[in-house]
Short mmCIF file of C-alpha atoms in Angstrom, two decimals:
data_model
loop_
_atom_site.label_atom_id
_atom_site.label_comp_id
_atom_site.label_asym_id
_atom_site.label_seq_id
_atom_site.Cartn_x
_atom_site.Cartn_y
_atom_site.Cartn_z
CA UNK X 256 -1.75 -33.91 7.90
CA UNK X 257 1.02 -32.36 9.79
CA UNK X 258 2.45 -31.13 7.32
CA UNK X 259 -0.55 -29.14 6.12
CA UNK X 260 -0.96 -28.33 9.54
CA UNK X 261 2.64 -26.69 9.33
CA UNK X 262 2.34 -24.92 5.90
CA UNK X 263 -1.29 -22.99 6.89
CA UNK X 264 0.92 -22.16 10.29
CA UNK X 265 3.86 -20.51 8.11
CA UNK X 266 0.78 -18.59 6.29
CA UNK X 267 -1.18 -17.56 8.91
CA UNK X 268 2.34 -16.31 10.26
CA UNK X 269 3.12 -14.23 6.81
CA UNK X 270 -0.29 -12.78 6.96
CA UNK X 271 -0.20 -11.73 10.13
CA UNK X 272 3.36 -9.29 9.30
CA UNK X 273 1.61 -8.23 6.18
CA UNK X 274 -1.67 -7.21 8.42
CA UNK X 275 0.80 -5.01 10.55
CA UNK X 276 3.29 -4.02 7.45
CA UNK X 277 0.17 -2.57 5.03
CA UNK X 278 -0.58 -0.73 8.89
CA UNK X 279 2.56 1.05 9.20
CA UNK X 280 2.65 1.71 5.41
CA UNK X 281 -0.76 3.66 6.41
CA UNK X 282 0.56 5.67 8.65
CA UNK X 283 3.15 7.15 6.26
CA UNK X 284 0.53 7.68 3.73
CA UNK X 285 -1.59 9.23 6.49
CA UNK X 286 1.58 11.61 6.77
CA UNK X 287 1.66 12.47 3.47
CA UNK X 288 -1.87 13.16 2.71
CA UNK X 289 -2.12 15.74 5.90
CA UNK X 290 1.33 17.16 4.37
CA UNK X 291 -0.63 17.20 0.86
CA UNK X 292 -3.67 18.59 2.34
CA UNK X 293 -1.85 21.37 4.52
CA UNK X 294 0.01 22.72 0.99
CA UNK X 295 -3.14 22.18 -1.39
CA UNK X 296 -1.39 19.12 -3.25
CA UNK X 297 -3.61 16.97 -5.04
CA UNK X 298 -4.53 13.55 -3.21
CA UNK X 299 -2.78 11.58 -6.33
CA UNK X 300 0.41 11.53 -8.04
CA UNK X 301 -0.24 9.56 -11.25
CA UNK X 302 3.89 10.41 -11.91
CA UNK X 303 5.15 8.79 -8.85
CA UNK X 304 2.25 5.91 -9.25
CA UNK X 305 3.55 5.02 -12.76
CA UNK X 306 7.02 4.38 -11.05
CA UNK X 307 5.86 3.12 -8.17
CA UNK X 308 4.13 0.67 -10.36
CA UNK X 309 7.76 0.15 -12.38
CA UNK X 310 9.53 -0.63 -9.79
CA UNK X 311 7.05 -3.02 -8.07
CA UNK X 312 6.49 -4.87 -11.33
CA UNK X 313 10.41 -5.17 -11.53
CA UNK X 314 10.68 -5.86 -7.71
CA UNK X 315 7.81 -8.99 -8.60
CA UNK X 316 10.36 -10.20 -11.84
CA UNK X 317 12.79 -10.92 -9.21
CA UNK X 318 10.63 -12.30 -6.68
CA UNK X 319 9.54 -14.38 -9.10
CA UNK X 320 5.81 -13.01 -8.29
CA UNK X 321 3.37 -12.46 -10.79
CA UNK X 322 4.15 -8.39 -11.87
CA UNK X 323 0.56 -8.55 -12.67
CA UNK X 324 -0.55 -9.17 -9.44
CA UNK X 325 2.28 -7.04 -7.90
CA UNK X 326 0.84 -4.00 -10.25
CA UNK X 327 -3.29 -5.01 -9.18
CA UNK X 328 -2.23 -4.92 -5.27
CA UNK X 329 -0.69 -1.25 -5.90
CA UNK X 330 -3.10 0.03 -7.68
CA UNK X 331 -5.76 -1.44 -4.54
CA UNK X 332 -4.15 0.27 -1.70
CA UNK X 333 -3.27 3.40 -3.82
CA UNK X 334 -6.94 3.77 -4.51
CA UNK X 335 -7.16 3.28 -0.34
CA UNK X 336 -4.28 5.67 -0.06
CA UNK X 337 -6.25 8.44 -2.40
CA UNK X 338 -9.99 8.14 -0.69
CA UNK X 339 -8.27 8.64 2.63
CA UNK X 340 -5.81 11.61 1.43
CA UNK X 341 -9.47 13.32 -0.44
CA UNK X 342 -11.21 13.06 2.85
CA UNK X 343 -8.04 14.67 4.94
CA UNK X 344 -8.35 17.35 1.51
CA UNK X 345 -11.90 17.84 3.11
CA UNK X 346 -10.85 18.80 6.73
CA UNK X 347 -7.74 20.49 5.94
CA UNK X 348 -5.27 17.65 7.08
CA UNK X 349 -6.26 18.07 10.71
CA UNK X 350 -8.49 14.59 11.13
CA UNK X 351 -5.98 11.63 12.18
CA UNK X 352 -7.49 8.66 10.43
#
């Protein structure tokens, strides 16, 4: 039992850093969609996505991580990323979400 105890410790631990890593990824995209929104850029990039998506499914291979599940992830936070850059769109890129 200890040793379950240990192993849920080790993932509470890893979801904790991912809690404040998919944070300060926010804050960069929050950066870029009030840069997007100041120059009239659209909120999406499907260019940059698709390699985005590349390079995550290749990042994944290596990992040895599902690319599948590397590729549904991305394409969850990017859909985040792209409400939240559409509502800064909205204002003008003066609202800090």
């Amino acid at each position: 039992m200890s040793e379950l105890l240990g192993i849920r410790s080790s993932i509470d631990n890893i979801d904790a850093a991912l809690i404040h890593l998919l944070a300060e990824r926010f804050k960069f995209t929050q950066q870029v969609g009030r840069l997007k929104a100041r120059h009239g850029l659209p909120p999406s990039d499907p260019d940059r996505e698709k390699r985005q998506i590349a390079r995550l499914r290749a990042l994944a291979e290596d990992a040895h991580l599902d690319p599948a599940f590397a590729e549904k992830w991305f394409n969850f936070v990017v859909a985040e990323v792209i409400q939240h850059h559409e509502e800064l769109a909205g204002t003008g890129g003066s609202d800090e979400l």
